[in-house]
Every structure is written in C-alpha cells, then in structure tokens.
Short mmCIF file of C-alpha atoms in Angstrom, two decimals:
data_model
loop_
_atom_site.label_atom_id
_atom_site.label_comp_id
_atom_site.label_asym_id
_atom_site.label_seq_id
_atom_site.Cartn_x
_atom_site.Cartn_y
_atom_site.Cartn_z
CA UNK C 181 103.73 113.36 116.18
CA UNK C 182 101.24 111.24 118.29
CA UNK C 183 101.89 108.60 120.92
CA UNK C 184 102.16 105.73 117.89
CA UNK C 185 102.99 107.75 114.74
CA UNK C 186 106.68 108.47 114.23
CA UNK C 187 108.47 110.19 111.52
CA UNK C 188 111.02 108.20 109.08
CA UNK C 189 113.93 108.83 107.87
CA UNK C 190 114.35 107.81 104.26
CA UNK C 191 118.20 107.57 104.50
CA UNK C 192 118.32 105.63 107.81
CA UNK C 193 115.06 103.53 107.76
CA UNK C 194 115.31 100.14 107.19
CA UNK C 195 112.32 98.85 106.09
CA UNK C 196 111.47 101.08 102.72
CA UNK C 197 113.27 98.85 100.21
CA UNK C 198 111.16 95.62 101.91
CA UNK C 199 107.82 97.71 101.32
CA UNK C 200 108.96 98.61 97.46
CA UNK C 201 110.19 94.95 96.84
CA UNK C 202 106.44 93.02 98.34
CA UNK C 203 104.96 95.77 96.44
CA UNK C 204 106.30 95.63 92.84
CA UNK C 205 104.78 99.01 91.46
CA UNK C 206 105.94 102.19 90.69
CA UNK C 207 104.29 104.54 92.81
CA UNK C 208 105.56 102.80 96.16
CA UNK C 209 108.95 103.67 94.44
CA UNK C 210 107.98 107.13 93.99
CA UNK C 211 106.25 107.86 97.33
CA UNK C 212 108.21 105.81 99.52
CA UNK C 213 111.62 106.79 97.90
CA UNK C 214 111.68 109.41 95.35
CA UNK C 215 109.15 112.26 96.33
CA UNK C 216 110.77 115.03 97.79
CA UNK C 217 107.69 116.58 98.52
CA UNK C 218 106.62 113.98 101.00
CA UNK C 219 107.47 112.73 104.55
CA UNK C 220 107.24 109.34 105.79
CA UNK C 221 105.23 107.94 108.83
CA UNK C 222 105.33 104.52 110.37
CA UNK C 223 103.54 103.26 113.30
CA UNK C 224 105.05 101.93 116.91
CA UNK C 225 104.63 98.30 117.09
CA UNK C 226 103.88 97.52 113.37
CA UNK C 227 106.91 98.69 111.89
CA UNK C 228 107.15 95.82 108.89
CA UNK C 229 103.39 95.70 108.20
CA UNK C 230 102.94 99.49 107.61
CA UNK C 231 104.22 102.87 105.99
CA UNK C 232 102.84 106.14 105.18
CA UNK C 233 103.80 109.01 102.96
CA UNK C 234 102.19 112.42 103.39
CA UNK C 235 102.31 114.92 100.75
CA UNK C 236 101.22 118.11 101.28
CA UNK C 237 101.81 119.56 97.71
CA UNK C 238 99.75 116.94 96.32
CA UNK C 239 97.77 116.50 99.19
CA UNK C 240 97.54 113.01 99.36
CA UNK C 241 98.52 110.50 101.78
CA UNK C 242 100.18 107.19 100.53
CA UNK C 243 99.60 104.21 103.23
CA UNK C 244 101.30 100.51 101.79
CA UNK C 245 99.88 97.95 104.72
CA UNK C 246 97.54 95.33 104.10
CA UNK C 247 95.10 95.01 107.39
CA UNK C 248 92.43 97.33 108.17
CA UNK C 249 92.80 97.25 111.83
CA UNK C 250 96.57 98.75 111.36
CA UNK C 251 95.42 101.88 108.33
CA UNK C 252 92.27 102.65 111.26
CA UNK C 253 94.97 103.31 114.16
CA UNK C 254 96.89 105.33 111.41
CA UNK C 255 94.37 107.43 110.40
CA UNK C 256 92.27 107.92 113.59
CA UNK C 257 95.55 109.23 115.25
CA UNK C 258 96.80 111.13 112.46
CA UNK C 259 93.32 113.10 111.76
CA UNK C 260 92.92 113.42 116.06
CA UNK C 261 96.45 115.41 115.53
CA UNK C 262 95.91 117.68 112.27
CA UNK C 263 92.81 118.12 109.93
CA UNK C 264 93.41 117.05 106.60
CA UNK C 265 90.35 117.49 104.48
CA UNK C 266 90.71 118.13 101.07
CA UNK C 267 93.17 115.31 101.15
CA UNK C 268 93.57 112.16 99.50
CA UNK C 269 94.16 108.33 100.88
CA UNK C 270 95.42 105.73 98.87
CA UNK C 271 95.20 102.18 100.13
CA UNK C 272 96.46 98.59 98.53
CA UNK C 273 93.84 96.77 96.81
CA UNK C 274 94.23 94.15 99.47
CA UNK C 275 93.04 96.79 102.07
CA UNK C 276 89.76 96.77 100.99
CA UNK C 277 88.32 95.78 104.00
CA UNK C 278 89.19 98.79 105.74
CA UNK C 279 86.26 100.31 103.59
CA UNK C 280 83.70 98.18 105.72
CA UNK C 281 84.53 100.36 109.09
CA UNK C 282 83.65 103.93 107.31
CA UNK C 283 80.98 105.73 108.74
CA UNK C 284 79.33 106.86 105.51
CA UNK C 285 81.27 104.95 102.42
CA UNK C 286 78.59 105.85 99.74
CA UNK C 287 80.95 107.97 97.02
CA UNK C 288 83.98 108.30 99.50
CA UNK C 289 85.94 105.79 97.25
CA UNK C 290 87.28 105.20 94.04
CA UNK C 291 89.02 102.23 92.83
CA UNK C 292 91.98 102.52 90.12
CA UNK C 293 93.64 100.93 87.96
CA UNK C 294 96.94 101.15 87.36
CA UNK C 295 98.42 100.86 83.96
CA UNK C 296 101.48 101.38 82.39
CA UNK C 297 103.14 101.71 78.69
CA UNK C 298 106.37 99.48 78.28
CA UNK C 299 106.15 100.18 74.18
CA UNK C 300 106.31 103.31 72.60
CA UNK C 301 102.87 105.16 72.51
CA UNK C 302 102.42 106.42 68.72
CA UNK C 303 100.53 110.29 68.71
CA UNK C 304 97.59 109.77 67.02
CA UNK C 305 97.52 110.16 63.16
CA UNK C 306 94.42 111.99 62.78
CA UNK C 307 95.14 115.17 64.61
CA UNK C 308 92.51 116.59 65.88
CA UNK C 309 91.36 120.38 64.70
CA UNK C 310 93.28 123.06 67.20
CA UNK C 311 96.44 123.49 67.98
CA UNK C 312 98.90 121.66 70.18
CA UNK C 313 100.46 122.97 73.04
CA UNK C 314 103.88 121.17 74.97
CA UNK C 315 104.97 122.37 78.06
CA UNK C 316 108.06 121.32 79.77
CA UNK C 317 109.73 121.99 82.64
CA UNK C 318 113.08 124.22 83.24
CA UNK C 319 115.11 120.62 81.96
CA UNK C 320 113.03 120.34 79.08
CA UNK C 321 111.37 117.15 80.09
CA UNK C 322 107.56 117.38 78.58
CA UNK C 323 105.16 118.24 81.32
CA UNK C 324 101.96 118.91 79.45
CA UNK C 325 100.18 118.23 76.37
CA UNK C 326 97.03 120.02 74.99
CA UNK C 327 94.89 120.89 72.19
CA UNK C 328 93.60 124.13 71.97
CA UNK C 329 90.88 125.38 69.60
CA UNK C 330 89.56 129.11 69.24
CA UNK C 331 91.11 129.82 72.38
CA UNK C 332 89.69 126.96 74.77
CA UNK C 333 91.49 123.86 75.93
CA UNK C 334 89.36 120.92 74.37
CA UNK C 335 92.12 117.97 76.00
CA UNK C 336 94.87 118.09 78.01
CA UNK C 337 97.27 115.40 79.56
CA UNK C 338 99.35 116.54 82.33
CA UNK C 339 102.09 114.83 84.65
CA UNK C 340 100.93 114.13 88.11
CA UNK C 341 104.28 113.16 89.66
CA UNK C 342 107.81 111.82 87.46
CA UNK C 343 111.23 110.48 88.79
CA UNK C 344 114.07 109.45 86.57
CA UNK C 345 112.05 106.08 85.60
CA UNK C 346 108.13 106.45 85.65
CA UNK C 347 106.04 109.04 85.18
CA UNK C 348 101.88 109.03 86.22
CA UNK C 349 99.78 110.75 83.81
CA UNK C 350 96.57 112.64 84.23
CA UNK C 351 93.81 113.12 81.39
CA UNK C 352 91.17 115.82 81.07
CA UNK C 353 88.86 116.24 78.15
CA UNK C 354 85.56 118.57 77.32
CA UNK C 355 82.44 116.47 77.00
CA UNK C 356 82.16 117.04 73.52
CA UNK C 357 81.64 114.98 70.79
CA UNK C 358 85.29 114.40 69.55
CA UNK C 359 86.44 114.18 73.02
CA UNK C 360 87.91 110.81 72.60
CA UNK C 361 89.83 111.95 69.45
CA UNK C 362 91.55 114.41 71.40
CA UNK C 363 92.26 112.78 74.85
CA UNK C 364 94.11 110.07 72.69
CA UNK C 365 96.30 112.43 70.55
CA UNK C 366 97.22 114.28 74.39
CA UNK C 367 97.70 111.10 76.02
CA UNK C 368 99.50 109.47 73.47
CA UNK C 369 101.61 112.64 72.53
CA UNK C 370 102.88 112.77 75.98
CA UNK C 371 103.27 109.09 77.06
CA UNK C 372 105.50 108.99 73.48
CA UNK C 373 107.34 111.71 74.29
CA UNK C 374 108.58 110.52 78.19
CA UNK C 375 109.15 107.23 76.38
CA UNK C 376 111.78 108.32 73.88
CA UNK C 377 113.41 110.11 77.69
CA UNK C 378 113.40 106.74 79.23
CA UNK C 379 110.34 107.04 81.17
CA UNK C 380 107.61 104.72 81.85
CA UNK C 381 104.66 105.88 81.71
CA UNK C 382 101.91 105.06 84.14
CA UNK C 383 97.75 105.72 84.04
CA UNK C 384 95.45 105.32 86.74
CA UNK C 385 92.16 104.11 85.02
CA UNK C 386 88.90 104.48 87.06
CA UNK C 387 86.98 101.56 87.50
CA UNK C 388 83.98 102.54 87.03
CA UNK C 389 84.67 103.80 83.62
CA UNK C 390 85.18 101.19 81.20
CA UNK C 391 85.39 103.93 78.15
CA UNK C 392 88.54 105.07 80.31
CA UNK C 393 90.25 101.58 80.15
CA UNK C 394 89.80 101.32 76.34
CA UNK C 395 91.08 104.42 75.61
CA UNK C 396 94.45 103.68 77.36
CA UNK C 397 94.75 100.63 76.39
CA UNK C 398 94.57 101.41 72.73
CA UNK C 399 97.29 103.53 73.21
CA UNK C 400 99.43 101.22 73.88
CA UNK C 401 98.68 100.88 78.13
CA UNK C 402 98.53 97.75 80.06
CA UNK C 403 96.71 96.89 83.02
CA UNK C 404 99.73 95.79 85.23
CA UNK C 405 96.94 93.40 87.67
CA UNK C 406 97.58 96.09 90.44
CA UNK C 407 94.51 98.33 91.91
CA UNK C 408 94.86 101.17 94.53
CA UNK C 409 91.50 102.69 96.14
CA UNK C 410 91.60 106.24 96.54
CA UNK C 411 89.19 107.59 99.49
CA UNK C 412 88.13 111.08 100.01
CA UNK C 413 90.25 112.00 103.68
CA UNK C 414 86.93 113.57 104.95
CA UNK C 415 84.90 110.70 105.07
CA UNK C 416 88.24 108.20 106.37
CA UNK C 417 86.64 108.19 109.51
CA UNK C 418 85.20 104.40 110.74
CA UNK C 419 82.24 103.50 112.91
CA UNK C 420 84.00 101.98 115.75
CA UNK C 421 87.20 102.83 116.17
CA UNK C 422 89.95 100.68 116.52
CA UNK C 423 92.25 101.63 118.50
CA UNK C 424 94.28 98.47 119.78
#
C-alpha cells in the first residue's frame, strides 16, 4: 500500500489476539476479528505496538496503538495514498496526545464512552404515544427499534455493527419535549431484545453530554472505565509531521 503500511491477514497474523487481550473491549474484538467489512493494516517496524482496521461500509478507521508518534506515520501515509474524508478515526483513550499535533483540533474530536448492559434492559413501562416499529434482519435478529407517531419517526435505536456476542447501539431522538420518554422505550426495547439472543449490548455515550450518560445508565448500561476518541478524518492531519 505505501512503503510502511502493509495489509494483514486475519487468518495468518499473529499479533491480533495480543491486541484484543491488552485491550479488553468489545469493539477491538469486532474490528480486529469479526468485521467482514473491514481490512487490516499494520505498520513496518512497529508491528506489536500498532493495528488498523479500515472499513469502508462504515467508513471508519479503527487504529489500537498507544503513542502518537506511531498513529501520525499511520495516518500521514495512509491519507498521502488515498483521500478519505468523510471518514472516521477512532483512537485509544491513551492516545490522546496525538490530538496535540492536529493542525486545527477545535470540533475535530469527540470523546466516548463506552458502555455496556450485562443485565437485562426492561422496555419502558410507560409507552410512549405512537406506534412501535421492529426491524430485523433476514435471521430475525432485531435490527431496529422505533416509535412512530402520525407518520414521523419521533425515536429510533438502530444497530451500528453486531457479531455473535456484542452488539453497539445507536440512538436518535426529535428534540421534542418527550424525547427522553421515547429514546428510553427504543433503547431499552432493543438492548432487551439482543439480550434475551445472547448479545451484549454496547453504547457509546458522548462526553460532552451528561443527559446522554443518564439515560443509558438508567437503562440498565454501565460505564465499562474504557473511552475511545473519535476524530473527524479531514482534520487528522498534524502540524509537523512525523515521519520517523
């Protein structure tokens, strides 16, 4: 791909179930091992300290490595061989520092973080006014959830990626009033539902929004102690390059 970047092969590699086990969390499972959407990167010379996945469905690019120096020769190589705005980068909490060398930080970043339900989520008992909509996939496993009323969607909780164990949620609501009634009867609907399959569910919570936390968490979500920072691709690039 470039003179450092090389592509890995899940079956052959032997470093993915090291990155997974120092890691701990659900997502490097998914991305690193279950997304067959994705292909995975690593970098000449720093073979245990980083890993990539690129997925171009999602359009998102999933780096596990904890220095700065090593994501910057990552990403100024990989954008220097194909443009990839509109994409996402997730980093480790840990990699913070990488957010010092960006040219214009400002709103580029969010910080997330990530929760998960290990006991069954109850659907709210005050259902909200509407009706409720499930869609599932073509194996009946529950892929949606949303309230509907005179024809708009007020709520709706939707699954971002799933594998055979976990599951990461999404959550969008109107800004009216209710709001919060609804976002907890979709969230909760759903998370209950891949529960009784077997599947843990998982919620990324913005940091910045406190009201966001709550609301998962009196769902039945905790905050597992592990953050990801999400940074718009387009504004990855860093003031001085670092480039040995």
């Amino acid at each position: 791909m470039t003179k450092r970047i090389f592509k890995i092969e899940r079956e052959t590699y032997p470093y993915i179930d090291m990155f997974i086990k120092d890691a701990g969390d659900y997502l490097s499972v998914f991305f690193l091992k279950n997304n067959p959407s994705s292909e995975l990167f690593g970098l000449k010379g720093f073979e245990t300290k980083f890993i990539s996945s690129i997925d171009d469905v999602r359009r998102m690019i999933f780096i596990k490595s904890d220095e700065r120096k090593i994501i910057d020769i990552f990403i100024t190589e990989l954008f220097d061989a194909k443009d990839y705005s509109g994409y996402r980068i997730d980093i480790p909490e840990q990699s913070q520092g990488f957010l010092e060398l960006l040219e214009n930080p400002g709103r580029s970043f969010e910080i997330y973080t990530v929760m998960e339900c290990d006991t069954p989520a109850i659907a709210g008992t005050q259902r909200p006014r509407g009706d409720v909509v499930i869609n599932r996939d073509s194996k009946g496993f529950p892929i949606e959830v949303k309230t509907v009323l005179e024809g708009e969607t007020k709520a709706s909780s939707s699954v971002f990626w799933m594998y055979e164990k976990a599951a990461e949620l999404s959550l969008e609501c109107s800004g009216e009033s209710d709001n919060e009634k609804w976002a907890v009867y979709v969230l909760s609907s759903l998370a209950s539902e891949l529960i009784s399959l077997g599947i843990k569910p998982i919620y990324l919570a913005p940091e910045i929004s406190f009201r966001s936390w709550v609301l998962a968490e009196k769902i039945g979500f905790r905050d597992t102690g592990y953050r990801i920072i999400e940074i718009e691709a387009s504004k990855a690039r860093t003031k001085n390059r670092i480039t040995e």
